[in-house]
Amino acid sequence: MTQPIFLIGPRGCGKTTVGHELARLCGCECIDTDRWLQTHAQKSIAEIVEQEGWESFRARETAALEAVTAVSGVIATGGGIILAPYNRQFMREKGTVIYLSAPVPVLVERLVAFPEEGQRPTLTGKPISEEVSEVLAERDALYREAAHHVVDASLSPSEVVQNIATALRLACVS
């Protein structure tokens, strides 16, 4: 694999889970930008947002994206990484961008089952189903603008990986 594969999509679409499985099958590394950022900041995303604000977090997120792109492999991004036009263009130019698209009920079910509070601070302060619906409505067009391929993420992780492999014609997943 010569260029990174960027996985984008809303919280709960499976970027990290799919990323690790895809990387394992391709024999490369999977890096999660949110985890990388938290490790280097030595704070959770919730703490960064609370102490420094969303603008500072978004700047840190861009720096994390640039840093991890130096390592070719699979990159699982934070759900809001596409908010910055720079990030959308950067990913499209540096690799292949896959939008893991899933309907709101699937995303809500996953977020309720695996809340990961420290990693997933509320974006609106509203109930989860309302928040997911609003955020996805705001961001879907940005995900699609950034993506080279859109894959149905409501399937099982192995099916999603197979669909990515088919879309990219990856020899590593045969």
PDB file of C-alpha atoms in Angstrom:
ATOM      1  CA  MET A   1       0.000   0.000   0.000  1.00  0.00           C
ATOM      2  CA  THR A   2       1.645   3.223  -1.111  1.00  0.00           C
ATOM      3  CA  GLN A   3      -0.960   5.785  -0.072  1.00  0.00           C
ATOM      4  CA  PRO A   4      -3.016   5.878   3.101  1.00  0.00           C
ATOM      5  CA  ILE A   5      -6.689   4.950   3.196  1.00  0.00           C
ATOM      6  CA  PHE A   6      -8.661   7.504   5.217  1.00  0.00           C
ATOM      7  CA  LEU A   7     -11.885   6.304   6.836  1.00  0.00           C
ATOM      8  CA  ILE A   8     -14.359   9.111   7.474  1.00  0.00           C
ATOM      9  CA  GLY A   9     -17.893   9.219   8.817  1.00  0.00           C
ATOM     10  CA  PRO A  10     -19.960  10.097  11.869  1.00  0.00           C
ATOM     11  CA  ARG A  11     -19.444   8.796  15.376  1.00  0.00           C
ATOM     12  CA  GLY A  12     -20.499   5.176  15.592  1.00  0.00           C
ATOM     13  CA  CYS A  13     -20.068   4.284  11.919  1.00  0.00           C
ATOM     14  CA  GLY A  14     -17.209   1.890  12.711  1.00  0.00           C
ATOM     15  CA  LYS A  15     -14.101   3.745  11.480  1.00  0.00           C
ATOM     16  CA  THR A  16     -11.799   2.331  14.151  1.00  0.00           C
ATOM     17  CA  THR A  17     -13.214  -1.206  14.101  1.00  0.00           C
ATOM     18  CA  VAL A  18     -13.196  -1.414  10.301  1.00  0.00           C
ATOM     19  CA  GLY A  19      -9.817   0.319  10.146  1.00  0.00           C
ATOM     20  CA  HIS A  20      -8.124  -2.268  12.340  1.00  0.00           C
ATOM     21  CA  GLU A  21      -9.644  -5.174  10.413  1.00  0.00           C
ATOM     22  CA  LEU A  22      -8.736  -3.646   7.036  1.00  0.00           C
ATOM     23  CA  ALA A  23      -5.178  -2.929   8.191  1.00  0.00           C
ATOM     24  CA  ARG A  24      -4.764  -6.448   9.578  1.00  0.00           C
ATOM     25  CA  LEU A  25      -5.853  -7.973   6.296  1.00  0.00           C
ATOM     26  CA  CYS A  26      -3.577  -5.661   4.317  1.00  0.00           C
ATOM     27  CA  GLY A  27      -0.598  -6.181   6.617  1.00  0.00           C
ATOM     28  CA  CYS A  28      -0.275  -2.510   7.485  1.00  0.00           C
ATOM     29  CA  GLU A  29      -0.883  -0.241  10.451  1.00  0.00           C
ATOM     30  CA  CYS A  30      -4.157   1.400  11.475  1.00  0.00           C
ATOM     31  CA  ILE A  31      -3.903   4.724  13.226  1.00  0.00           C
ATOM     32  CA  ASP A  32      -6.887   6.390  14.887  1.00  0.00           C
ATOM     33  CA  THR A  33      -6.434  10.188  14.797  1.00  0.00           C
ATOM     34  CA  ASP A  34      -8.505  10.685  17.970  1.00  0.00           C
ATOM     35  CA  ARG A  35      -6.447   8.134  19.923  1.00  0.00           C
ATOM     36  CA  TRP A  36      -3.177   9.568  18.551  1.00  0.00           C
ATOM     37  CA  LEU A  37      -4.278  13.058  19.564  1.00  0.00           C
ATOM     38  CA  GLN A  38      -5.278  11.945  23.070  1.00  0.00           C
ATOM     39  CA  THR A  39      -1.990  10.085  23.575  1.00  0.00           C
ATOM     40  CA  HIS A  40       0.079  13.082  22.496  1.00  0.00           C
ATOM     41  CA  ALA A  41      -2.030  15.614  24.424  1.00  0.00           C
ATOM     42  CA  GLN A  42      -2.204  13.308  27.459  1.00  0.00           C
ATOM     43  CA  LYS A  43      -5.859  14.335  27.786  1.00  0.00           C
ATOM     44  CA  SER A  44      -9.172  12.930  26.612  1.00  0.00           C
ATOM     45  CA  ILE A  45     -11.052  14.688  23.841  1.00  0.00           C
ATOM     46  CA  ALA A  46     -13.661  15.737  26.394  1.00  0.00           C
ATOM     47  CA  GLU A  47     -10.912  17.302  28.558  1.00  0.00           C
ATOM     48  CA  ILE A  48      -9.366  19.115  25.584  1.00  0.00           C
ATOM     49  CA  VAL A  49     -12.755  20.516  24.559  1.00  0.00           C
ATOM     50  CA  GLU A  50     -13.631  21.487  28.137  1.00  0.00           C
ATOM     51  CA  GLN A  51     -10.267  23.139  28.868  1.00  0.00           C
ATOM     52  CA  GLU A  52      -9.385  24.610  25.470  1.00  0.00           C
ATOM     53  CA  GLY A  53     -12.600  24.731  23.455  1.00  0.00           C
ATOM     54  CA  TRP A  54     -13.668  23.182  20.162  1.00  0.00           C
ATOM     55  CA  GLU A  55     -11.508  25.495  18.038  1.00  0.00           C
ATOM     56  CA  SER A  56      -8.338  24.334  19.786  1.00  0.00           C
ATOM     57  CA  PHE A  57      -9.438  20.707  19.504  1.00  0.00           C
ATOM     58  CA  ARG A  58     -10.052  21.121  15.754  1.00  0.00           C
ATOM     59  CA  ALA A  59      -6.567  22.651  15.321  1.00  0.00           C
ATOM     60  CA  ARG A  60      -5.051  19.706  17.225  1.00  0.00           C
ATOM     61  CA  GLU A  61      -7.113  17.359  15.042  1.00  0.00           C
ATOM     62  CA  THR A  62      -5.610  18.833  11.846  1.00  0.00           C
ATOM     63  CA  ALA A  63      -2.097  18.534  13.291  1.00  0.00           C
ATOM     64  CA  ALA A  64      -2.808  14.885  14.180  1.00  0.00           C
ATOM     65  CA  LEU A  65      -4.064  14.200  10.643  1.00  0.00           C
ATOM     66  CA  GLU A  66      -0.892  15.635   9.132  1.00  0.00           C
ATOM     67  CA  ALA A  67       1.336  13.719  11.555  1.00  0.00           C
ATOM     68  CA  VAL A  68      -0.249  10.289  11.057  1.00  0.00           C
ATOM     69  CA  THR A  69      -0.397  10.623   7.274  1.00  0.00           C
ATOM     70  CA  ALA A  70       3.380  10.225   7.195  1.00  0.00           C
ATOM     71  CA  VAL A  71       2.753   6.568   8.031  1.00  0.00           C
ATOM     72  CA  SER A  72       1.171   4.804   5.076  1.00  0.00           C
ATOM     73  CA  GLY A  73      -1.685   2.588   6.159  1.00  0.00           C
ATOM     74  CA  VAL A  74      -5.282   2.893   7.278  1.00  0.00           C
ATOM     75  CA  ILE A  75      -6.242   6.073   9.108  1.00  0.00           C
ATOM     76  CA  ALA A  76      -9.472   6.158  11.132  1.00  0.00           C
ATOM     77  CA  THR A  77     -10.396   9.817  11.550  1.00  0.00           C
ATOM     78  CA  GLY A  78     -12.542  11.685  14.039  1.00  0.00           C
ATOM     79  CA  GLY A  79     -16.121  12.298  12.937  1.00  0.00           C
ATOM     80  CA  GLY A  80     -15.667  16.061  12.615  1.00  0.00           C
ATOM     81  CA  ILE A  81     -12.366  16.051  10.746  1.00  0.00           C
ATOM     82  CA  ILE A  82     -14.212  16.929   7.531  1.00  0.00           C
ATOM     83  CA  LEU A  83     -15.445  20.248   8.955  1.00  0.00           C
ATOM     84  CA  ALA A  84     -12.214  21.951   7.874  1.00  0.00           C
ATOM     85  CA  PRO A  85     -11.941  22.424   4.094  1.00  0.00           C
ATOM     86  CA  TYR A  86      -8.161  21.994   4.478  1.00  0.00           C
ATOM     87  CA  ASN A  87      -8.628  18.508   5.968  1.00  0.00           C
ATOM     88  CA  ARG A  88     -11.016  17.398   3.212  1.00  0.00           C
ATOM     89  CA  GLN A  89      -8.606  18.513   0.500  1.00  0.00           C
ATOM     90  CA  PHE A  90      -5.551  17.137   2.343  1.00  0.00           C
ATOM     91  CA  MET A  91      -7.061  13.654   2.621  1.00  0.00           C
ATOM     92  CA  ARG A  92      -8.226  13.591  -1.008  1.00  0.00           C
ATOM     93  CA  GLU A  93      -4.755  14.602  -2.207  1.00  0.00           C
ATOM     94  CA  LYS A  94      -2.731  12.342   0.105  1.00  0.00           C
ATOM     95  CA  GLY A  95      -4.677   9.104  -0.182  1.00  0.00           C
ATOM     96  CA  THR A  96      -8.015   7.427  -0.774  1.00  0.00           C
ATOM     97  CA  VAL A  97     -10.985   8.566   1.294  1.00  0.00           C
ATOM     98  CA  ILE A  98     -13.750   6.108   2.228  1.00  0.00           C
ATOM     99  CA  TYR A  99     -16.991   7.431   3.723  1.00  0.00           C
ATOM    100  CA  LEU A 100     -18.506   4.820   6.039  1.00  0.00           C
ATOM    101  CA  SER A 101     -22.151   5.784   5.689  1.00  0.00           C
ATOM    102  CA  ALA A 102     -24.844   4.454   8.009  1.00  0.00           C
ATOM    103  CA  PRO A 103     -28.413   5.522   8.787  1.00  0.00           C
ATOM    104  CA  VAL A 104     -29.183   7.396  12.013  1.00  0.00           C
ATOM    105  CA  PRO A 105     -30.886   4.432  13.805  1.00  0.00           C
ATOM    106  CA  VAL A 106     -27.778   2.256  13.280  1.00  0.00           C
ATOM    107  CA  LEU A 107     -25.462   5.004  14.552  1.00  0.00           C
ATOM    108  CA  VAL A 108     -27.650   5.669  17.604  1.00  0.00           C
ATOM    109  CA  GLU A 109     -27.839   1.950  18.455  1.00  0.00           C
ATOM    110  CA  ARG A 110     -24.031   1.669  18.325  1.00  0.00           C
ATOM    111  CA  LEU A 111     -23.431   4.833  20.352  1.00  0.00           C
ATOM    112  CA  VAL A 112     -25.859   3.708  23.029  1.00  0.00           C
ATOM    113  CA  ALA A 113     -24.236   0.258  23.157  1.00  0.00           C
ATOM    114  CA  PHE A 114     -20.667   1.670  23.273  1.00  0.00           C
ATOM    115  CA  PRO A 115     -20.848   5.231  24.639  1.00  0.00           C
ATOM    116  CA  GLU A 116     -17.091   5.885  25.192  1.00  0.00           C
ATOM    117  CA  GLU A 117     -17.986   9.125  26.962  1.00  0.00           C
ATOM    118  CA  GLY A 118     -14.452  10.498  27.199  1.00  0.00           C
ATOM    119  CA  GLN A 119     -13.883  10.074  23.503  1.00  0.00           C
ATOM    120  CA  ARG A 120     -17.317  11.161  22.376  1.00  0.00           C
ATOM    121  CA  PRO A 121     -18.322  14.400  24.092  1.00  0.00           C
ATOM    122  CA  THR A 122     -21.768  15.641  23.201  1.00  0.00           C
ATOM    123  CA  LEU A 123     -21.749  18.025  20.267  1.00  0.00           C
ATOM    124  CA  THR A 124     -25.116  19.666  20.915  1.00  0.00           C
ATOM    125  CA  GLY A 125     -26.138  18.690  24.454  1.00  0.00           C
ATOM    126  CA  LYS A 126     -29.311  17.130  23.028  1.00  0.00           C
ATOM    127  CA  PRO A 127     -30.530  13.524  23.366  1.00  0.00           C
ATOM    128  CA  ILE A 128     -28.334  11.136  21.358  1.00  0.00           C
ATOM    129  CA  SER A 129     -30.849  10.338  18.596  1.00  0.00           C
ATOM    130  CA  GLU A 130     -31.594  14.017  18.010  1.00  0.00           C
ATOM    131  CA  GLU A 131     -27.898  14.929  18.076  1.00  0.00           C
ATOM    132  CA  VAL A 132     -26.890  12.170  15.639  1.00  0.00           C
ATOM    133  CA  SER A 133     -29.682  13.144  13.261  1.00  0.00           C
ATOM    134  CA  GLU A 134     -28.755  16.854  13.327  1.00  0.00           C
ATOM    135  CA  VAL A 135     -25.005  16.312  13.049  1.00  0.00           C
ATOM    136  CA  LEU A 136     -25.357  13.833  10.189  1.00  0.00           C
ATOM    137  CA  ALA A 137     -27.705  16.211   8.352  1.00  0.00           C
ATOM    138  CA  GLU A 138     -25.052  18.963   8.672  1.00  0.00           C
ATOM    139  CA  ARG A 139     -22.079  16.784   7.725  1.00  0.00           C
ATOM    140  CA  ASP A 140     -23.290  14.226   5.167  1.00  0.00           C
ATOM    141  CA  ALA A 141     -22.576  16.509   2.190  1.00  0.00           C
ATOM    142  CA  LEU A 142     -19.061  17.196   3.547  1.00  0.00           C
ATOM    143  CA  TYR A 143     -18.357  13.483   3.965  1.00  0.00           C
ATOM    144  CA  ARG A 144     -19.518  12.889   0.402  1.00  0.00           C
ATOM    145  CA  GLU A 145     -17.451  15.818  -0.908  1.00  0.00           C
ATOM    146  CA  ALA A 146     -14.312  14.432   0.722  1.00  0.00           C
ATOM    147  CA  ALA A 147     -14.879  10.783  -0.231  1.00  0.00           C
ATOM    148  CA  HIS A 148     -13.551   8.893  -3.212  1.00  0.00           C
ATOM    149  CA  HIS A 149     -15.884   6.002  -2.289  1.00  0.00           C
ATOM    150  CA  VAL A 150     -19.013   5.663  -0.126  1.00  0.00           C
ATOM    151  CA  VAL A 151     -19.480   2.295   1.606  1.00  0.00           C
ATOM    152  CA  ASP A 152     -22.524   1.048   3.541  1.00  0.00           C
ATOM    153  CA  ALA A 153     -21.323   0.848   7.145  1.00  0.00           C
ATOM    154  CA  SER A 154     -24.536  -0.649   8.509  1.00  0.00           C
ATOM    155  CA  LEU A 155     -23.202  -4.110   7.609  1.00  0.00           C
ATOM    156  CA  SER A 156     -20.869  -6.213   9.763  1.00  0.00           C
ATOM    157  CA  PRO A 157     -17.238  -5.029   9.981  1.00  0.00           C
ATOM    158  CA  SER A 158     -16.037  -7.948   7.825  1.00  0.00           C
ATOM    159  CA  GLU A 159     -18.632  -7.138   5.145  1.00  0.00           C
ATOM    160  CA  VAL A 160     -17.660  -3.457   5.227  1.00  0.00           C
ATOM    161  CA  VAL A 161     -13.976  -4.400   4.845  1.00  0.00           C
ATOM    162  CA  GLN A 162     -14.829  -6.680   1.922  1.00  0.00           C
ATOM    163  CA  ASN A 163     -16.824  -3.879   0.259  1.00  0.00           C
ATOM    164  CA  ILE A 164     -13.910  -1.460   0.714  1.00  0.00           C
ATOM    165  CA  ALA A 165     -11.524  -4.028  -0.737  1.00  0.00           C
ATOM    166  CA  THR A 166     -13.823  -4.515  -3.711  1.00  0.00           C
ATOM    167  CA  ALA A 167     -14.205  -0.758  -4.247  1.00  0.00           C
ATOM    168  CA  LEU A 168     -10.440  -0.255  -4.120  1.00  0.00           C
ATOM    169  CA  ARG A 169      -9.586  -3.530  -5.853  1.00  0.00           C
ATOM    170  CA  LEU A 170      -7.196  -4.305  -3.008  1.00  0.00           C
ATOM    171  CA  ALA A 171      -5.091  -7.360  -3.665  1.00  0.00           C
ATOM    172  CA  CYS A 172      -4.493  -7.752   0.079  1.00  0.00           C
ATOM    173  CA  VAL A 173      -8.110  -8.783   0.717  1.00  0.00           C
ATOM    174  CA  SER A 174      -8.905 -11.575  -1.679  1.00  0.00           C
TER     175      SER A 174
END
